[in-house]
XYZ file of C-alpha atoms in Angstrom:
746
model
C 25.662 -38.658 -24.813
C 26.726 -42.158 -25.806
C 24.954 -43.991 -28.593
C 22.218 -46.289 -27.287
C 20.988 -49.614 -28.606
C 17.469 -49.834 -30.091
C 16.214 -51.640 -26.989
C 17.570 -48.888 -24.738
C 16.047 -46.226 -26.977
C 12.667 -47.961 -26.778
C 12.880 -48.060 -22.982
C 13.852 -44.387 -22.973
C 10.820 -43.553 -25.099
C 8.543 -45.399 -22.669
C 10.168 -43.619 -19.740
C 9.612 -40.267 -21.484
C 5.923 -41.000 -21.889
C 5.625 -41.970 -18.234
C 7.476 -38.820 -17.167
C 5.108 -36.692 -19.252
C 2.081 -38.354 -17.657
C 3.512 -37.747 -14.196
C 4.281 -34.125 -14.992
C 0.826 -33.452 -16.432
C -0.793 -34.890 -13.302
C 1.572 -32.835 -11.182
C 0.899 -29.601 -13.078
C -2.839 -29.898 -13.735
C -4.086 -28.484 -10.381
C -1.564 -25.649 -10.616
C -2.690 -24.649 -14.080
C -6.295 -24.645 -12.901
C -5.442 -22.507 -9.865
C -3.262 -20.205 -11.964
C -6.174 -19.437 -14.274
C -7.982 -17.742 -11.370
C -5.084 -15.459 -10.377
C -3.371 -12.605 -12.226
C 0.006 -13.412 -13.834
C 3.216 -12.162 -12.212
C 6.830 -11.575 -13.223
C 9.998 -12.283 -11.266
C 13.700 -11.822 -11.990
C 16.507 -13.810 -10.371
C 20.283 -13.493 -10.552
C 22.319 -16.729 -10.461
C 25.817 -16.424 -9.005
C 28.370 -18.992 -7.939
C 31.732 -20.546 -8.767
C 32.476 -22.665 -11.808
C 30.939 -26.146 -11.457
C 28.161 -24.904 -9.178
C 25.282 -26.091 -11.394
C 23.908 -22.668 -12.368
C 23.312 -23.604 -16.015
C 21.687 -26.898 -15.084
C 19.422 -25.106 -12.608
C 18.337 -22.565 -15.234
C 17.580 -25.351 -17.703
C 15.627 -27.422 -15.165
C 13.502 -24.413 -14.219
C 12.730 -24.022 -17.907
C 12.303 -27.743 -18.607
C 12.127 -30.353 -15.797
C 12.895 -33.092 -18.382
C 16.329 -31.554 -19.007
C 19.261 -33.998 -18.873
C 22.740 -32.451 -18.542
C 25.157 -33.735 -21.209
C 28.068 -35.879 -20.035
C 30.819 -33.487 -20.970
C 29.155 -30.593 -19.213
C 28.053 -32.190 -15.973
C 29.539 -30.104 -13.198
C 31.272 -27.761 -15.631
C 30.455 -24.259 -16.725
C 28.253 -24.573 -19.791
C 27.969 -20.815 -20.359
C 31.152 -18.768 -20.644
C 29.293 -15.475 -21.099
C 26.481 -13.896 -19.080
C 23.062 -15.019 -20.291
C 19.447 -14.127 -19.697
C 16.722 -16.755 -20.030
C 12.994 -16.155 -19.789
C 10.787 -19.037 -18.666
C 7.053 -19.394 -18.156
C 5.562 -21.798 -15.639
C 2.766 -22.259 -13.121
C 2.555 -22.062 -9.352
C -0.627 -20.589 -7.899
C -0.521 -18.277 -10.895
C 1.115 -17.952 -14.282
C 4.647 -16.783 -13.550
C 7.291 -15.440 -15.925
C 10.845 -15.657 -14.573
C 13.828 -13.866 -16.082
C 17.017 -15.706 -15.114
C 20.364 -13.945 -15.439
C 23.344 -16.293 -15.097
C 26.834 -14.935 -14.406
C 29.680 -17.378 -15.239
C 31.922 -18.356 -12.352
C 34.998 -17.224 -14.269
C 33.807 -13.624 -13.903
C 33.842 -13.875 -10.111
C 37.470 -14.739 -9.477
C 38.480 -11.536 -7.712
C 37.105 -8.289 -6.326
C 38.060 -6.357 -9.448
C 35.962 -8.669 -11.612
C 32.941 -8.194 -9.362
C 32.133 -4.959 -11.163
C 31.594 -7.059 -14.298
C 28.396 -8.376 -12.702
C 26.917 -4.888 -12.751
C 28.111 -4.231 -16.296
C 26.815 -7.592 -17.550
C 23.355 -7.086 -16.060
C 23.180 -3.605 -17.552
C 24.117 -4.939 -21.006
C 21.524 -7.720 -20.728
C 18.866 -5.148 -19.809
C 17.980 -6.715 -16.449
C 19.084 -4.663 -13.442
C 16.287 -5.268 -10.945
C 16.037 -8.633 -9.205
C 13.587 -10.175 -6.769
C 16.106 -12.773 -5.597
C 19.886 -13.103 -5.809
C 20.724 -16.819 -5.742
C 24.183 -18.078 -4.805
C 24.778 -21.623 -6.045
C 27.034 -24.496 -5.027
C 27.074 -28.113 -6.181
C 26.759 -31.055 -3.808
C 28.722 -33.084 -6.344
C 31.680 -30.675 -6.310
C 31.437 -29.814 -2.635
C 31.854 -26.424 -0.989
C 35.483 -25.389 -0.817
C 37.197 -22.671 1.192
C 37.602 -20.742 -2.075
C 33.814 -20.915 -2.561
C 33.218 -19.438 0.889
C 35.691 -16.662 0.100
C 33.780 -16.016 -3.131
C 30.486 -15.750 -1.232
C 32.088 -13.241 1.120
C 33.389 -11.178 -1.817
C 29.922 -11.138 -3.351
C 28.359 -9.924 -0.114
C 31.031 -7.265 0.301
C 30.613 -6.120 -3.293
C 26.856 -5.567 -3.042
C 26.852 -4.402 0.587
C 25.723 -6.761 3.345
C 22.685 -4.848 4.608
C 21.597 -4.022 1.070
C 21.774 -7.539 -0.364
C 20.716 -9.612 2.665
C 16.918 -9.494 2.189
C 17.270 -10.859 -1.345
C 19.786 -13.669 -0.868
C 19.077 -17.372 -1.303
C 21.496 -20.299 -1.190
C 20.947 -23.142 -3.668
C 22.632 -26.530 -3.455
C 22.408 -28.260 -6.848
C 22.752 -31.923 -7.886
C 20.667 -33.181 -4.948
C 18.147 -35.207 -6.952
C 19.040 -38.407 -5.061
C 18.961 -36.913 -1.568
C 15.931 -37.710 0.576
C 14.393 -35.311 3.113
C 16.375 -36.726 6.029
C 19.669 -36.351 4.163
C 18.798 -32.792 3.244
C 17.905 -31.930 6.834
C 21.284 -33.319 7.924
C 23.060 -31.265 5.253
C 21.332 -28.101 6.470
C 22.174 -28.863 10.096
C 25.809 -29.671 9.292
C 26.147 -26.492 7.207
C 24.935 -24.374 10.111
C 27.343 -26.111 12.492
C 30.363 -26.181 10.190
C 33.025 -23.826 11.528
C 33.809 -22.310 8.140
C 30.469 -22.335 6.365
C 28.305 -21.314 9.331
C 29.758 -17.818 9.144
C 28.011 -17.234 5.814
C 24.830 -19.246 6.408
C 23.211 -16.374 8.330
C 23.163 -14.383 5.091
C 20.853 -17.023 3.641
C 18.389 -17.199 6.550
C 20.180 -20.447 7.508
C 18.155 -22.101 4.774
C 19.222 -24.213 1.807
C 17.180 -24.655 -1.373
C 17.854 -28.099 -2.843
C 17.617 -28.730 -6.583
C 18.617 -31.456 -8.976
C 18.397 -32.836 -12.508
C 17.999 -36.193 -14.199
C 21.225 -38.194 -14.137
C 22.588 -38.795 -17.676
C 24.197 -42.086 -16.618
C 20.880 -43.513 -15.440
C 19.211 -42.153 -18.562
C 21.689 -43.818 -20.919
C 21.122 -47.095 -19.103
C 17.336 -46.580 -19.213
C 17.290 -47.157 -15.457
C 13.564 -46.604 -15.100
C 13.283 -46.803 -11.303
C 16.123 -44.344 -10.698
C 14.872 -41.903 -13.360
C 11.298 -41.923 -12.019
C 12.513 -41.303 -8.463
C 14.810 -38.520 -9.650
C 12.022 -36.906 -11.666
C 9.711 -36.796 -8.649
C 12.474 -35.104 -6.683
C 13.274 -32.683 -9.528
C 9.620 -31.672 -9.920
C 9.102 -31.232 -6.194
C 12.271 -29.122 -5.837
C 11.367 -27.078 -8.901
C 7.871 -26.395 -7.551
C 9.182 -25.441 -4.098
C 11.695 -23.023 -5.538
C 9.241 -21.400 -7.953
C 6.673 -21.003 -5.173
C 9.378 -19.429 -3.029
C 10.204 -17.014 -5.846
C 6.504 -16.221 -6.237
C 5.858 -15.560 -2.542
C 9.133 -13.831 -1.701
C 9.490 -10.951 -4.143
C 11.404 -8.687 -1.729
C 10.186 -5.385 -0.311
C 11.236 -3.821 -3.582
C 13.466 -5.121 -6.353
C 17.197 -5.313 -5.702
C 18.726 -2.770 -8.031
C 22.079 -3.458 -9.680
C 24.174 -0.284 -9.791
C 27.065 0.533 -12.063
C 30.409 1.195 -10.346
C 29.999 4.917 -10.958
C 26.713 4.859 -9.070
C 28.114 2.841 -6.177
C 27.814 4.741 -2.947
C 30.250 6.756 -0.986
C 29.548 7.755 2.582
C 28.050 11.168 3.143
C 27.962 13.045 6.404
C 24.910 14.705 7.870
C 25.083 17.093 10.793
C 22.011 17.892 12.827
C 22.853 21.584 13.022
C 22.757 22.287 9.309
C 20.413 19.757 7.692
C 17.691 21.759 5.956
C 14.299 20.007 5.753
C 11.950 21.611 3.240
C 8.334 20.740 2.453
C 6.651 21.465 -0.879
C 3.315 21.680 0.910
C 3.948 25.026 2.523
C 2.248 25.459 5.879
C 1.013 22.124 7.215
C 0.821 21.526 10.946
C 1.373 17.784 10.784
C 4.450 18.076 8.557
C 5.873 20.851 10.730
C 5.324 18.796 13.882
C 6.893 15.726 12.248
C 10.025 17.728 11.421
C 10.174 18.993 14.990
C 9.785 15.446 16.341
C 12.583 14.323 14.038
C 14.927 17.054 15.239
C 14.097 16.834 18.941
C 13.736 13.137 19.441
C 14.280 10.648 16.646
C 17.464 12.127 15.161
C 19.292 11.956 18.472
C 18.864 8.179 18.750
C 21.794 6.898 16.653
C 23.491 4.171 18.639
C 25.109 2.089 15.929
C 28.773 3.087 15.598
C 30.013 1.629 12.327
C 33.415 1.680 10.620
C 33.646 3.353 7.248
C 33.064 0.974 4.307
C 36.109 0.000 2.267
C 34.662 1.665 -0.846
C 34.188 5.049 0.825
C 35.061 7.956 -1.436
C 35.548 11.570 -0.472
C 32.827 12.432 1.996
C 30.173 14.947 1.147
C 27.698 16.721 3.362
C 24.008 15.927 3.150
C 22.642 19.448 3.308
C 19.005 19.230 2.217
C 16.102 16.841 2.734
C 13.066 17.662 0.596
C 9.571 16.480 1.506
C 7.232 16.203 -1.481
C 3.497 15.542 -1.059
C 2.065 14.597 -4.451
C -1.568 15.213 -3.479
C -0.681 18.718 -2.226
C -3.288 18.212 0.521
C -2.613 18.771 4.208
C -5.077 16.274 5.668
C -6.240 16.693 9.240
C -6.894 13.096 10.338
C -5.610 9.720 9.154
C -8.095 7.157 7.829
C -7.967 3.388 7.597
C -7.471 3.346 3.829
C -5.196 6.374 3.560
C -2.102 5.965 1.384
C 0.962 5.521 3.629
C 3.511 4.647 0.945
C 6.631 6.695 0.361
C 9.760 6.872 -1.764
C 13.035 7.814 -0.067
C 16.015 8.789 -2.206
C 19.420 9.809 -0.834
C 22.012 11.184 -3.243
C 25.368 12.782 -2.498
C 24.276 16.087 -0.994
C 20.495 15.944 -0.887
C 17.656 13.606 -0.126
C 13.987 13.428 -1.037
C 10.982 11.843 0.612
C 8.149 11.687 -1.896
C 4.687 10.452 -0.934
C 1.118 10.724 -2.150
C -0.057 11.905 1.277
C 1.385 13.519 4.377
C 1.081 10.173 6.175
C 3.585 8.643 3.771
C 5.965 11.528 4.462
C 5.741 10.785 8.194
C 6.733 7.169 7.563
C 9.575 8.280 5.313
C 10.938 10.590 8.007
C 10.951 7.737 10.520
C 12.866 5.536 8.077
C 15.312 8.355 7.335
C 16.028 8.823 11.041
C 16.763 5.105 11.404
C 19.262 5.123 8.509
C 21.564 7.587 10.248
C 24.524 6.217 12.160
C 27.724 7.376 13.814
C 30.985 6.359 12.165
C 34.206 5.337 13.855
C 35.313 8.912 13.121
C 32.437 10.145 15.296
C 30.542 11.600 12.349
C 26.805 11.392 11.804
C 26.464 9.685 8.441
C 24.183 7.951 5.975
C 24.935 5.707 3.012
C 24.269 6.924 -0.509
C 22.914 6.331 -3.020
C 19.769 4.992 -1.378
C 16.457 4.343 -3.084
C 13.641 2.934 -0.945
C 10.098 2.375 -2.166
C 8.036 1.298 0.803
C 4.420 0.711 1.715
C 2.600 -1.190 4.469
C 1.242 -4.682 3.968
C -1.846 -3.964 6.098
C -3.826 -0.739 6.664
C -4.608 -1.532 10.333
C -1.494 -1.904 12.495
C -2.288 -1.364 16.125
C -1.716 -1.973 19.794
C -4.362 -2.439 22.487
C -4.133 -0.356 25.650
C -6.549 -1.546 28.315
C -7.209 1.331 30.724
C -10.484 -0.287 31.750
C -8.862 -2.516 34.351
C -5.538 -0.711 34.884
C -5.399 3.079 34.646
C -2.595 4.562 32.543
C -1.658 8.198 32.919
C -1.845 10.590 29.990
C 1.951 10.795 30.022
C 2.328 7.023 29.667
C -0.229 6.897 26.841
C 1.697 9.637 25.024
C 4.918 7.655 25.401
C 3.170 4.671 23.850
C 2.082 6.900 20.959
C 5.691 8.029 20.441
C 6.812 4.407 20.301
C 3.998 3.568 17.917
C 4.988 6.357 15.532
C 8.633 5.255 15.651
C 7.584 1.724 14.664
C 4.953 2.766 12.084
C 1.945 1.537 14.067
C -1.081 3.579 13.012
C -3.934 2.508 15.349
C -4.327 2.821 19.105
C -7.106 0.484 20.203
C -8.137 2.111 23.483
C -10.315 0.048 25.819
C -12.152 2.576 27.976
C -13.910 2.455 31.351
C -16.513 0.053 32.711
C -15.169 -2.809 34.795
C -14.359 -2.068 38.427
C -14.500 1.718 38.086
C -15.790 4.098 35.450
C -12.768 6.271 34.684
C -14.093 8.144 31.631
C -15.755 11.368 32.698
C -19.252 11.788 31.265
C -20.913 15.129 30.616
C -24.419 13.777 31.242
C -23.647 11.230 33.988
C -21.198 13.085 36.199
C -21.717 10.625 39.078
C -20.231 7.718 37.106
C -16.712 8.516 38.275
C -17.564 9.192 41.907
C -16.457 5.733 43.073
C -12.972 6.021 41.567
C -10.664 5.833 44.616
C -8.181 8.420 43.287
C -9.343 11.624 41.662
C -6.353 11.594 39.309
C -7.526 8.269 37.881
C -10.170 9.853 35.680
C -9.938 10.801 32.003
C -11.506 14.223 31.597
C -12.737 15.488 28.203
C -9.580 17.622 28.095
C -7.403 14.537 28.646
C -9.128 12.649 25.832
C -8.819 15.619 23.485
C -5.121 15.934 24.342
C -4.464 12.254 23.616
C -6.403 12.326 20.332
C -4.458 15.387 19.201
C -1.126 13.812 20.163
C -2.023 10.732 18.127
C -3.332 12.719 15.140
C -0.098 14.655 14.762
C 1.736 11.319 14.556
C -0.599 9.792 11.973
C -2.286 7.486 14.486
C -6.002 6.745 14.630
C -7.647 5.920 17.956
C -10.382 3.277 17.957
C -12.294 3.481 21.277
C -13.686 0.312 22.841
C -16.648 0.087 25.204
C -16.685 -3.572 26.126
C -20.158 -5.030 26.681
C -22.032 -7.074 27.803
C -19.158 -8.014 30.127
C -16.807 -5.715 32.028
C -19.695 -3.633 33.379
C -19.083 -4.056 37.107
C -19.094 -0.276 37.517
C -22.666 -0.130 36.170
C -24.346 -2.005 38.980
C -27.757 -0.506 38.206
C -27.672 -2.062 34.716
C -25.854 -5.338 35.403
C -26.713 -8.829 36.559
C -24.676 -11.432 38.457
C -25.027 -14.499 36.248
C -23.694 -16.757 39.010
C -26.238 -15.697 41.611
C -28.251 -18.888 41.070
C -25.338 -21.121 40.106
C -23.958 -23.837 42.375
C -20.499 -23.324 40.800
C -19.725 -19.683 41.332
C -16.766 -18.166 39.518
C -14.177 -16.537 41.749
C -13.566 -13.910 39.071
C -16.223 -11.228 39.554
C -15.685 -9.735 36.104
C -16.629 -13.050 34.472
C -19.862 -13.236 36.458
C -21.309 -9.752 35.950
C -22.826 -8.869 32.590
C -25.167 -6.221 31.280
C -28.797 -7.046 32.030
C -30.455 -7.314 28.595
C -33.927 -7.101 30.106
C -33.428 -3.457 31.085
C -34.221 -1.126 28.220
C -32.787 1.745 30.256
C -29.395 0.055 29.995
C -29.407 0.563 26.234
C -30.647 4.140 26.581
C -27.698 4.753 28.890
C -25.245 3.072 26.500
C -26.584 5.113 23.592
C -25.827 8.340 25.455
C -22.363 7.105 26.478
C -21.526 5.944 22.951
C -22.780 9.236 21.568
C -20.422 11.087 23.922
C -17.555 8.800 22.908
C -18.348 9.339 19.251
C -18.349 13.100 19.738
C -14.933 12.915 21.387
C -13.576 10.648 18.627
C -15.616 12.309 15.896
C -13.056 11.746 13.145
C -12.840 7.992 13.709
C -15.104 5.771 11.617
C -15.014 2.724 13.948
C -16.096 1.927 17.503
C -15.115 -1.368 19.121
C -18.084 -2.932 20.934
C -16.066 -5.576 22.778
C -18.236 -8.682 23.336
C -15.530 -11.054 24.551
C -17.896 -12.067 27.366
C -21.136 -13.787 26.365
C -24.302 -14.837 28.163
C -23.834 -18.282 29.677
C -26.394 -20.860 30.799
C -26.035 -19.483 34.324
C -27.445 -16.147 33.156
C -30.628 -17.882 32.111
C -31.256 -19.176 35.641
C -32.353 -15.733 36.820
C -36.122 -15.170 36.888
C -36.027 -11.832 35.052
C -34.052 -13.241 32.141
C -36.187 -16.386 31.969
C -39.326 -14.266 31.708
C -37.682 -12.001 29.130
C -36.591 -14.949 26.985
C -40.036 -16.557 27.121
C -41.671 -13.273 26.170
C -39.338 -12.745 23.187
C -39.226 -16.420 22.074
C -35.547 -16.877 22.910
C -34.149 -20.321 23.641
C -30.480 -19.943 24.604
C -27.522 -17.639 25.209
C -26.969 -17.218 21.482
C -30.373 -15.585 21.204
C -29.491 -13.268 24.098
C -26.204 -12.280 22.449
C -27.955 -11.724 19.123
C -30.418 -9.435 20.873
C -27.643 -7.504 22.613
C -25.701 -7.182 19.357
C -28.757 -5.899 17.502
C -29.337 -3.237 20.169
C -25.726 -2.098 20.037
C -25.677 -2.013 16.229
C -28.828 0.100 16.261
C -26.836 2.655 18.230
C -23.742 2.585 15.993
C -25.891 2.962 12.883
C -27.565 6.007 14.380
C -24.112 7.420 15.047
C -23.022 6.490 11.505
C -19.958 4.579 12.666
C -18.838 1.040 11.883
C -18.514 -1.664 14.526
C -15.694 -3.969 15.540
C -16.193 -6.905 17.917
C -14.105 -9.609 19.539
C -14.652 -13.026 17.988
C -16.617 -14.488 20.930
C -20.027 -13.278 19.752
C -19.340 -14.791 16.323
C -18.063 -18.014 17.937
C -21.340 -18.248 19.861
C -23.173 -18.652 16.575
C -24.584 -15.137 16.294
C -25.007 -14.086 12.679
C -23.074 -10.853 12.239
C -23.766 -8.318 9.496
C -20.955 -8.333 6.931
C -19.960 -4.762 7.787
C -18.901 -5.784 11.311
C -15.139 -6.313 11.672
C -14.142 -9.393 13.703
C -11.038 -9.293 15.900
C -9.548 -12.734 16.546
C -7.794 -13.213 19.882
C -8.287 -16.916 20.670
C -5.658 -19.578 20.155
C -4.971 -23.051 21.493
C -2.170 -21.681 23.693
C -4.596 -19.275 25.403
C -7.889 -21.157 25.545
C -7.746 -24.933 25.959
C -10.938 -25.627 24.023
C -10.122 -23.138 21.269
C -9.046 -23.922 17.734
C -5.909 -22.473 16.157
C -6.078 -18.795 15.247
C -5.371 -19.676 11.605
C -8.557 -21.793 11.572
C -10.617 -18.887 12.895
C -8.975 -16.525 10.410
C -9.705 -18.729 7.417
C -13.310 -19.311 8.507
C -14.073 -15.620 9.088
C -12.479 -14.502 5.832
C -14.289 -17.124 3.779
C -17.562 -16.072 5.396
C -16.962 -12.598 3.990
C -15.861 -10.683 7.099
C -13.006 -8.253 7.415
C -10.679 -9.438 10.169
C -8.139 -8.006 12.594
C -5.694 -10.562 13.980
C -4.497 -10.293 17.583
C -4.115 -13.957 18.597
C -0.527 -14.528 17.408
C 0.633 -11.168 18.781
C -0.284 -11.563 22.455
C 2.568 -9.979 24.412
C 1.223 -11.499 27.623
C 2.734 -14.829 26.603
C 6.357 -14.627 27.714
C 8.787 -17.177 26.315
C 12.516 -17.739 26.306
C 14.833 -19.440 23.875
C 17.604 -21.537 25.386
C 21.168 -20.900 24.358
C 22.691 -23.283 21.861
C 26.343 -23.530 20.911
C 25.378 -23.735 17.239
C 23.013 -20.798 17.437
C 23.948 -17.140 17.603
C 20.601 -16.111 19.043
C 20.215 -16.187 22.815
C 16.912 -16.054 24.716
C 15.153 -14.298 21.855
C 11.379 -14.396 22.217
C 11.212 -12.330 19.023
C 11.299 -15.660 17.157
C 7.770 -16.485 18.196
C 6.245 -13.504 16.433
C 8.602 -12.957 13.527
C 8.481 -16.540 12.269
C 4.694 -16.448 11.937
C 3.176 -17.011 8.513
C -0.171 -15.225 8.742
C -1.644 -17.380 5.988
C -0.445 -20.819 7.059
C -2.426 -23.515 5.219
C -4.734 -20.807 3.862
C -6.517 -21.502 0.587
C -7.709 -18.483 -1.352
C -6.653 -15.799 -3.792
C -5.301 -12.325 -3.048
C -8.764 -10.749 -3.177
C -9.950 -12.977 -0.333
C -6.743 -12.432 1.634
C -7.324 -8.680 1.552
C -10.138 -9.215 4.072
C -7.411 -9.529 6.678
C -7.027 -5.794 7.187
C -4.359 -5.973 9.871
C -3.431 -6.962 13.378
C -2.783 -5.739 16.894
C -0.270 -6.338 19.647
C -2.246 -6.971 22.815
C -1.214 -7.174 26.451
C -4.111 -8.574 28.453
C -2.815 -8.695 32.011
C -4.137 -7.192 35.216
C -0.587 -6.872 36.529
C 0.308 -4.361 33.813
C -0.159 -0.764 34.901
C 1.480 2.644 34.515
C 4.651 1.406 36.250
C 5.496 -1.367 33.780
C 3.269 -0.990 30.709
C 5.972 0.607 28.548
C 8.585 -1.982 29.510
C 6.244 -4.865 28.750
C 5.286 -3.476 25.332
C 8.585 -2.109 24.044
C 10.696 -3.080 22.221
C 8.806 -6.392 21.943
C 5.953 -4.863 19.947
C 8.443 -3.643 17.320
C 8.543 -7.165 15.869
C 4.758 -7.123 15.486
C 5.016 -3.746 13.772
C 7.391 -5.141 11.171
C 5.248 -8.233 10.607
C 2.262 -6.001 9.876
C 4.234 -3.597 7.693
C 6.557 -5.837 5.705
C 5.798 -8.115 2.787
C 4.640 -11.671 3.396
C 8.030 -13.321 2.839
C 9.508 -11.772 6.002
C 8.956 -14.934 8.040
C 12.394 -15.751 9.371
C 14.253 -13.987 12.144
C 17.927 -14.707 11.447
C 18.367 -11.982 8.840
C 16.971 -8.961 10.733
C 18.071 -10.017 14.217
C 21.105 -7.722 14.446
C 19.003 -4.848 13.154
C 16.413 -5.494 15.866
C 19.068 -5.403 18.569
C 20.097 -1.931 17.396
C 16.489 -0.847 16.983
C 15.628 -2.098 20.463
C 18.474 -0.038 21.902
C 17.129 3.033 20.128
C 13.699 2.405 21.638
C 15.164 2.167 25.129
C 16.930 5.481 24.572
C 13.731 7.100 23.311
C 11.893 5.972 26.425
C 14.534 7.704 28.526
C 14.216 10.994 26.641
């Protein structure tokens, strides 16, 4: 820096003090919040050409007061690879290891291997993010784009994509509008747009204090720059905190870098360490007969392909050495999949993890341009679900689905790692579930084939069990009881504004004690059929309205029991139903409506949220309901953002490679938007469900309406929280969707 006069130095000292005050005010709430959360560690790899601002970025992350020296602005300050460890605060105390690779090491493909060697020497080979840098001051040249392409090719596009971030440095003077324009122009630029999809079409902006303004003690400019620097620094660190990757990106030495290995269906040996286990044996059979045959992606051989070897053995290792019979909500579903040159291993704590590993293995296979079945090696995948409850709702109450169609849904669920079938049973127009004690319940069903016999139910439960899928039965009361005319009441019978929809008018008559005796017997039968399931869904998405209280019987009942409104009636109904579930020793789930009505629910009841402003005009946003229920101490299942009934289309844009993709709507969802609370509180969201609540959906179109659309929901419920943008996995979903269509044909 140039020598400054005493007056300038005094101004600089005053500016420093003001910057410190600003920073302390900025950091204080984060330090307080961080003290309540456990500390975390992250590692990032900085790559980019010379003059891309990598060193300045590393220094600013360490110290936001950092001022680049004149001689080094826009030049490569570090000529050798370095590792820097910094400690800072976001919502927690975070330690970040930053490995910086000089641009001079990235000049050609041969030098790319030096990245791997440098990281190994520095002792950091696992990274949560790989950040590619460019400087706004220097601009992005054609040679820079070529460098980015070499980097992607070196690491492998599919392998590196989930971890990539693009950082544009020296943007401390750019306002939000300018940055938005830069992002838009980058996505439209003919040359640069071809690499932007690797970075989720997103740019992270960073900056540093300008040494020229500092030497002039330009207070206004420095203060504005510092605000921008701090804001950018916070945004980036929070991004690093919340987007750790499914597992760390592992740098491999050139010797470990993969060759392509071939796998032929006829000779792949699959061995289990568990010995005889029906579920494992059935999973292997499913893999051979169905999943393995669906390999639609024909890919050319990678440039770095060595001599091909044959994958001959796949070993399945169950650490617990237990062959469980039924899945449970908190069962361990994690797995580790390793593929080496001639053998592979799926290792899991439980058999359910092995099932998930087999599904992943089947989806890694592809057919090469030489018409060979192949898989890339070496592969190491450590995977586990984000949520324990990942389901779909099948409503056979209003539209009967054949056993065959339900089984096809279960196949699709297994292939997409769904683990819960929420099955809404009989009760609305017809009672389609055969009862041992009340054989006359099904007599009004117009077609004899439209009845689920005990044998049918047993067959479906067994089919689901073998695939690691739980079935949660739902008996929806007090609404949807049109088939129980002897126990129901028409709440519009005295109303001057009758509803056209009969199902919304007829509810269970709470004044009839025999109704609850009947329901106890029915629920007992259901529980016996689903005896290995710990939950029963009690419905309750219809509540007692003011019209119900116009009937004489209910008025007398309410007066006798000191009730004043519909909330009291719902509380009474809930208490009667919970008496039954407690006798049966099962837990209850309910739709949110009974909770919305002001009924105080016991904490052990799970609330399923289905309402949203797009569905119910007077409703709040689903995120508001979610936050409220969680903070009140309830476990929650989220269905509102995953309603497949809501069709949408995305118009084609010349600057957009995605055409008519309604997948956006679900994949771009952040389940904890504007949510305040630590990880312990967030764990009360136990999962979600894809729902399709339409009367027009029946056995003829149910599969087409669900699949492959529900696959996006499956990934949202399985993958880590940072998977909130669709550009990166879109091509993969197109291939996966084609596989699903082929499976449905088989």
